[in-house]
Each structure stands twice: as C-alpha cells, then as structure tokens.
Tab-separated table of C-alpha atoms in Angstrom:
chain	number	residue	atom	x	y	z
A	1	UNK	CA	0.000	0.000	0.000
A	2	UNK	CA	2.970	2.427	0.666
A	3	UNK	CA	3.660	3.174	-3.097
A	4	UNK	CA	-0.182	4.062	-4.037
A	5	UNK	CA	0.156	6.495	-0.660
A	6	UNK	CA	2.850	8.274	-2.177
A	7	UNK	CA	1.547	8.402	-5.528
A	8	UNK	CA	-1.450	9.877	-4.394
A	9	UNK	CA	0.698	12.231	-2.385
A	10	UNK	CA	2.687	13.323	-5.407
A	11	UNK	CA	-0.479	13.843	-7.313
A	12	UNK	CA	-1.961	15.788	-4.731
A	13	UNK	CA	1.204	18.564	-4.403
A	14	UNK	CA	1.195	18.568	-8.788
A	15	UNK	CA	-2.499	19.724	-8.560
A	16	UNK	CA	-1.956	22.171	-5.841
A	17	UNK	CA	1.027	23.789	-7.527
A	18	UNK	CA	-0.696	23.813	-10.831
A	19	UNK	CA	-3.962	25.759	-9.809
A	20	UNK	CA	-1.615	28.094	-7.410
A	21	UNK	CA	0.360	28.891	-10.964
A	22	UNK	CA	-2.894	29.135	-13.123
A	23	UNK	CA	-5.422	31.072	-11.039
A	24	UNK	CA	-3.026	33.542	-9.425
A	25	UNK	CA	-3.182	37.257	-11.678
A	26	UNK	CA	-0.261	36.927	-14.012
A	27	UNK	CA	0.956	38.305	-17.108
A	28	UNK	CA	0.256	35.827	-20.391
A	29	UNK	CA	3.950	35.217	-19.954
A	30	UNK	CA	3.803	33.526	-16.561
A	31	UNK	CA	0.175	31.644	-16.744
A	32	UNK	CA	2.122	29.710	-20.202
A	33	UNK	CA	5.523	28.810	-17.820
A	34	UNK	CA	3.229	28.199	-14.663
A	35	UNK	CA	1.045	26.076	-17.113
A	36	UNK	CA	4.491	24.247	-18.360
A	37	UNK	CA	5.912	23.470	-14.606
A	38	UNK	CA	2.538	22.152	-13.653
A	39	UNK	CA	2.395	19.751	-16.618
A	40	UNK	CA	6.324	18.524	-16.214
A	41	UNK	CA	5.369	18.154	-12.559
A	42	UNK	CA	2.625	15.724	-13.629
A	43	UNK	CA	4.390	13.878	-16.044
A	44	UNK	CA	7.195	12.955	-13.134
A	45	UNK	CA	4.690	11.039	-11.508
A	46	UNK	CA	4.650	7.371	-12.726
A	47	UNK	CA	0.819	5.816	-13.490
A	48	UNK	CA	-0.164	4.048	-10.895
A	49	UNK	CA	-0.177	0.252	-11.381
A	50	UNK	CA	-3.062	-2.058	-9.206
A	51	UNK	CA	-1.022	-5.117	-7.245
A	52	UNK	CA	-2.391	-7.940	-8.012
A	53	UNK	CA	-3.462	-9.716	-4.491
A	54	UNK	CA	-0.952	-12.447	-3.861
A	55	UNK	CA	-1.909	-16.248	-4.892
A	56	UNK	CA	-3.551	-18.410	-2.985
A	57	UNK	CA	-1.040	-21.484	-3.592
A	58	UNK	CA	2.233	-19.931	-1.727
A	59	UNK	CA	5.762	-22.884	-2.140
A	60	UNK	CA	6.620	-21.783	0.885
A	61	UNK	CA	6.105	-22.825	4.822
A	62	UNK	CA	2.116	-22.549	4.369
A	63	UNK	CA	2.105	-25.463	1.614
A	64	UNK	CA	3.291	-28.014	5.132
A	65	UNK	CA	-0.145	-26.811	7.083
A	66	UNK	CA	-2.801	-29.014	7.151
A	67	UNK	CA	-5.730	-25.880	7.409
A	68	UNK	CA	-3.855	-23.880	4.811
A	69	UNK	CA	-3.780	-27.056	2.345
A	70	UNK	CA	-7.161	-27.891	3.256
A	71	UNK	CA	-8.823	-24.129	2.361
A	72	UNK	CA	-6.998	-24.256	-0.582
A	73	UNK	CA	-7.802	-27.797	-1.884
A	74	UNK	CA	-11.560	-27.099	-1.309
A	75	UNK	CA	-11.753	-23.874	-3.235
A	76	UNK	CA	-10.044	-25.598	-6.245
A	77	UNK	CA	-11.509	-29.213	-6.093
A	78	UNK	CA	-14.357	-30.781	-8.148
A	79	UNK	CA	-17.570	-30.856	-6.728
A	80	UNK	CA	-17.017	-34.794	-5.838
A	81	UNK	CA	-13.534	-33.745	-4.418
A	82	UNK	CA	-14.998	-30.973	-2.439
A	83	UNK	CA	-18.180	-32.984	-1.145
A	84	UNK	CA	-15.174	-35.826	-0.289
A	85	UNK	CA	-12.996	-33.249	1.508
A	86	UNK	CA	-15.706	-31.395	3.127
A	87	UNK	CA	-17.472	-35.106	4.847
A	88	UNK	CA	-13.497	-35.660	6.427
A	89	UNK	CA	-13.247	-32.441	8.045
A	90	UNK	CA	-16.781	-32.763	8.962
A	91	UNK	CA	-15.676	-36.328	10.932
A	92	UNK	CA	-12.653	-34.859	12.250
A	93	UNK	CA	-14.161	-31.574	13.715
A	94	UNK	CA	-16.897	-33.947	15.237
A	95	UNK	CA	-14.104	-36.472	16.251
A	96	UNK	CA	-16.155	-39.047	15.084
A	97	UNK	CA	-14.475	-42.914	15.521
A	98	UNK	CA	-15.192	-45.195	12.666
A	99	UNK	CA	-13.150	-48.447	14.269
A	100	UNK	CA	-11.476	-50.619	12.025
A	101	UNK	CA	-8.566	-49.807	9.038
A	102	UNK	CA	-7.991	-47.067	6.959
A	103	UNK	CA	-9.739	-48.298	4.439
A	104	UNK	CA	-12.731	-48.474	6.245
A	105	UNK	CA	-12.541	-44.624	7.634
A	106	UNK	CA	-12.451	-43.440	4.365
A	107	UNK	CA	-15.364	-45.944	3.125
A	108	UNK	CA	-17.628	-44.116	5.749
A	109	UNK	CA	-16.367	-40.826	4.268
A	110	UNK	CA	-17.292	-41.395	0.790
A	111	UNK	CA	-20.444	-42.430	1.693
A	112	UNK	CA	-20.932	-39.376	4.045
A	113	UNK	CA	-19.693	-37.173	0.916
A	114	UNK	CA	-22.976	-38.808	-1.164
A	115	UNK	CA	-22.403	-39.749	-4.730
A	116	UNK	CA	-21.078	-42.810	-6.881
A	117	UNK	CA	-17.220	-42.943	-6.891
A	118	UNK	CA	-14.943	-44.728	-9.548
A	119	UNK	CA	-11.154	-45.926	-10.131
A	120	UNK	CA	-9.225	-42.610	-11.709
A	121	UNK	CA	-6.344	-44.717	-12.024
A	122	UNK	CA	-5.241	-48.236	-10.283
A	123	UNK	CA	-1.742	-50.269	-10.886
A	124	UNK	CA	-0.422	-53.332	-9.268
A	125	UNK	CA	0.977	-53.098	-5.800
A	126	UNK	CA	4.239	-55.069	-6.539
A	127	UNK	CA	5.283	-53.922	-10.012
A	128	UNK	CA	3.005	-50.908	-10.561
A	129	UNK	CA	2.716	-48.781	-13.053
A	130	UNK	CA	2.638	-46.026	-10.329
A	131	UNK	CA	0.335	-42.743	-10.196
A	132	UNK	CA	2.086	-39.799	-11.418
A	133	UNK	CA	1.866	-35.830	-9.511
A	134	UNK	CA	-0.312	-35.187	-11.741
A	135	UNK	CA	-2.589	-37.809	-11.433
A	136	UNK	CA	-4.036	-36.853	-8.426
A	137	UNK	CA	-6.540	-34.351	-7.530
A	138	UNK	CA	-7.758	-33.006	-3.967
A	139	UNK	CA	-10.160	-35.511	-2.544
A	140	UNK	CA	-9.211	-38.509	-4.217
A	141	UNK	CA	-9.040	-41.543	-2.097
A	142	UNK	CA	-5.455	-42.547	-2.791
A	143	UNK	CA	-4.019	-46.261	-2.062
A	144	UNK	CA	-0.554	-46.126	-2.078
A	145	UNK	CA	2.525	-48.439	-0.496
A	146	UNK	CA	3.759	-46.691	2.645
A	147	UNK	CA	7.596	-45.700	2.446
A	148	UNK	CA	7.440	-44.726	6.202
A	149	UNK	CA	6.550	-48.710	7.398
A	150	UNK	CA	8.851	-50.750	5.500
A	151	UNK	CA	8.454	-49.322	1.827
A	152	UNK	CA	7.398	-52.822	0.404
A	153	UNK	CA	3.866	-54.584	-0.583
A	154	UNK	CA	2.960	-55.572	2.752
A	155	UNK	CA	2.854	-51.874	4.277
A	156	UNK	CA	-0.257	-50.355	2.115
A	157	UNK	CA	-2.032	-47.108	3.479
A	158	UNK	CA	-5.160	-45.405	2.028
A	159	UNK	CA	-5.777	-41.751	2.417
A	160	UNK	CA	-7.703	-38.848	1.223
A	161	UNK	CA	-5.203	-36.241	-0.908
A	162	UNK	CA	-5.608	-32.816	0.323
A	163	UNK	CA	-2.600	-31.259	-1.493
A	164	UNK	CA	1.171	-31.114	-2.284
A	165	UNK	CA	3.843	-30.448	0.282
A	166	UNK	CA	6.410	-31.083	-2.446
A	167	UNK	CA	5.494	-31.993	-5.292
A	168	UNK	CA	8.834	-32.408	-6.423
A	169	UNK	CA	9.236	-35.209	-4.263
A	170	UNK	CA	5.700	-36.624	-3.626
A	171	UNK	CA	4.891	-35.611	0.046
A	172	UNK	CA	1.632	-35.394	0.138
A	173	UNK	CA	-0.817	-33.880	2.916
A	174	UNK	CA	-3.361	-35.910	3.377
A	175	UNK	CA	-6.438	-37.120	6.169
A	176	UNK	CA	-6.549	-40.695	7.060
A	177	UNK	CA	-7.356	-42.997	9.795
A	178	UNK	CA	-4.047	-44.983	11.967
A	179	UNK	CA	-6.276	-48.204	11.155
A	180	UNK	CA	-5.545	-51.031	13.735
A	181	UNK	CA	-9.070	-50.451	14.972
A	182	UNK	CA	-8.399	-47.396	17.485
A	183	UNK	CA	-10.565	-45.696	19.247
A	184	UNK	CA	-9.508	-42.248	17.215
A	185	UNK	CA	-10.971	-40.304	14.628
A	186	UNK	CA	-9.108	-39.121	11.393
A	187	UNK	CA	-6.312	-36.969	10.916
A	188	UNK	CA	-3.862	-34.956	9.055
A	189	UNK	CA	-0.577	-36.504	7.872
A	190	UNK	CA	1.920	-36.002	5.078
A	191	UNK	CA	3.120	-39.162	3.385
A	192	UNK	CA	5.333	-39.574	0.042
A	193	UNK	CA	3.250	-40.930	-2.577
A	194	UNK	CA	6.079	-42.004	-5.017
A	195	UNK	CA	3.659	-45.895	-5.038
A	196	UNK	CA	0.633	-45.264	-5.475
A	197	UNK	CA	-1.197	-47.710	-7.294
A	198	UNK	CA	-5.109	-46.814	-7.162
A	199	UNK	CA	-6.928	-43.863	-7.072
A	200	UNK	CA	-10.606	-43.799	-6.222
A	201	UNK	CA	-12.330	-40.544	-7.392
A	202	UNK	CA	-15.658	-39.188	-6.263
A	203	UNK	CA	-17.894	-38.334	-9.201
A	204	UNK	CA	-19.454	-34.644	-9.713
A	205	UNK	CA	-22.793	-35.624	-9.901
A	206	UNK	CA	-25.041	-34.843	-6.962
A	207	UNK	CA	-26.491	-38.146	-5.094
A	208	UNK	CA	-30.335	-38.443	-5.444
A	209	UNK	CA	-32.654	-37.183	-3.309
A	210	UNK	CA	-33.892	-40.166	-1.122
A	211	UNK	CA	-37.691	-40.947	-1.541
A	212	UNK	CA	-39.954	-39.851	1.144
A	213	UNK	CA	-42.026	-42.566	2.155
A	214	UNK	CA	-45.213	-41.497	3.391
C-alpha cells in the first residue's frame, strides 16, 4: 500500500502547484511557464499500477499446514472432491471414531460425501505402473505403499489427498485414519506418494434425493 500512498501524495502537491500557478493574476507570460511546470510536474509522476493480491497457492512454509492445504484444496476441487474433503473435516471436527482400518474410515467418508465414486487410475501393488503428480486431484481416495513402514507390498495405506507439500518429491498432505481399529478419529498426515497404485475418485454428480415414504 505504501507506493499508491505516495503516488497519491505526489499527485496531490502537482495539482496544488498547478492551480496556485494558473489562477493567481499573471501576465500571459507567466500563466504559459506556470502552465508548463505544472504539466512537467505531472508527467514525473509514474501511473499508478493495481497489485495484483498475492496467490492463494504460496511454495513456501504454508504449503506443510494441514488448514492452509485444506482451504486451498476445497476452493479448487471438483464438486465430488470438495463434497469428499468437506465429509473428512466434517468427521474430524466432530471427532467421530469409525473403528477398524484405513480403508474403512475413508469408506464411511465417501459415503458421508454422497455420490457414486470410480477408479481414476489403479496399478499393481508389486510392479506398478505407479500414479504420477499429476494424477491426483484433492479428494481422491489414494491407495498407495507406505515408504514410512517398510516401503514394500505388505505396508499399504489409504488416504484422502488434500494437497502437495512437495510436489517435487511426492509428500503429500493428506487425512486418514491410523487403522488397527483405534478408538480415534481421522487426521492430518503427510506421506510420500512415489507408489501409489489406485486412485478412487468421487464423481461430480449430486447423489439423489432419497424418496420420502409417506
């Protein structure tokens, strides 16, 4: 805001001088140099040029927060994304306990979220092919080998993709359960997603009004 401030100053002190010069009684002589400063004055000032506000997607520190990652992935989801993303934060603000596995947490949130839901993409655990970055959108139920337990077939993790940490490198914030049937609800947890073999996306569509049974 400081350089529109002192544009407008600028501006301001131009005008000032220029109707001082003009109105004053002078001779023809001094109205056509007063006229002259007042109008070299004005063109000193630069035009003033709007800032564009700042993106909403920042590579910085704010890409590693969970709330940050999750305002942004909702305003640029899909609707089945956002309806996906919205029923998890939904069962974590209301700590709700689905107990079980992974898997089974974010069952309960896809049916929450309302709608039919299909494979986007889906490998083979052991030999792949693998999902790329930009295979994945915000939402998507993501099942993907876990490099943090072991890195190998027998360590799988499912999880709901919220957005990139690093793209570069596949970490990943996402919202999943621990499994292991806790007594916990869902949370926030960056993984690397450099195996990921299925992706489950929500469709758009809107789920159909349930009949009213009289």
């Amino acid at each position: 805001m400081q350089p529109h401030r002192s544009h407008s100053a600028s501006l301001a002190v131009a005008l000032a001088l220029f109707f001082v010069l003009t109105s004053a009684p002078q001779t023809v002589a001094a109205q056509t140099r007063g006229s002259s400063l007042a109008s070299s004055l004005l063109a000193m000032i630069p035009p003033w040029t709007p800032v564009a506000p700042a993106p909403l997607v920042d590579p910085g520190w704010q890409s590693w927060d969970p709330d940050y990652q999750m305002q942004n992935a909702q305003l640029h989801a899909t609707p089945g994304g956002g309806r996906a993303l919205r029923a998890a934060q939904a069962m974590i603000d209301q700590d709700i306990v689905v107990r079980g596995s992974c898997y089974d947490w974010i069952h309960t949130v896809f049916e929450r979220a309302g709608g039919r839901w299909d494979d986007a993409f889906r490998g083979r655990i052991e030999r792949g092919p693998y999902a790329q970055a930009q295979d994945v959108q915000p939402g998507d139920w993501v099942l993907f080998i876990n490099e943090a337990f072991g890195g190998d077939a027998s360590h799988t993790h499912s999880a709901i993709f919220v957005g990139w940490a690093d793209a570069s490198t596949r970490d990943a914030v996402m919202v999943s359960y621990p499994g292991g049937r806790r007594d916990e609800p869902g949370r926030y947890g960056t993984y690397t997603l450099t195996r990921a073999y299925r992706i489950v996306r929500m469709e758009d569509a809107e789920p159909a009004p349930r009949a009213r049974h009289r």
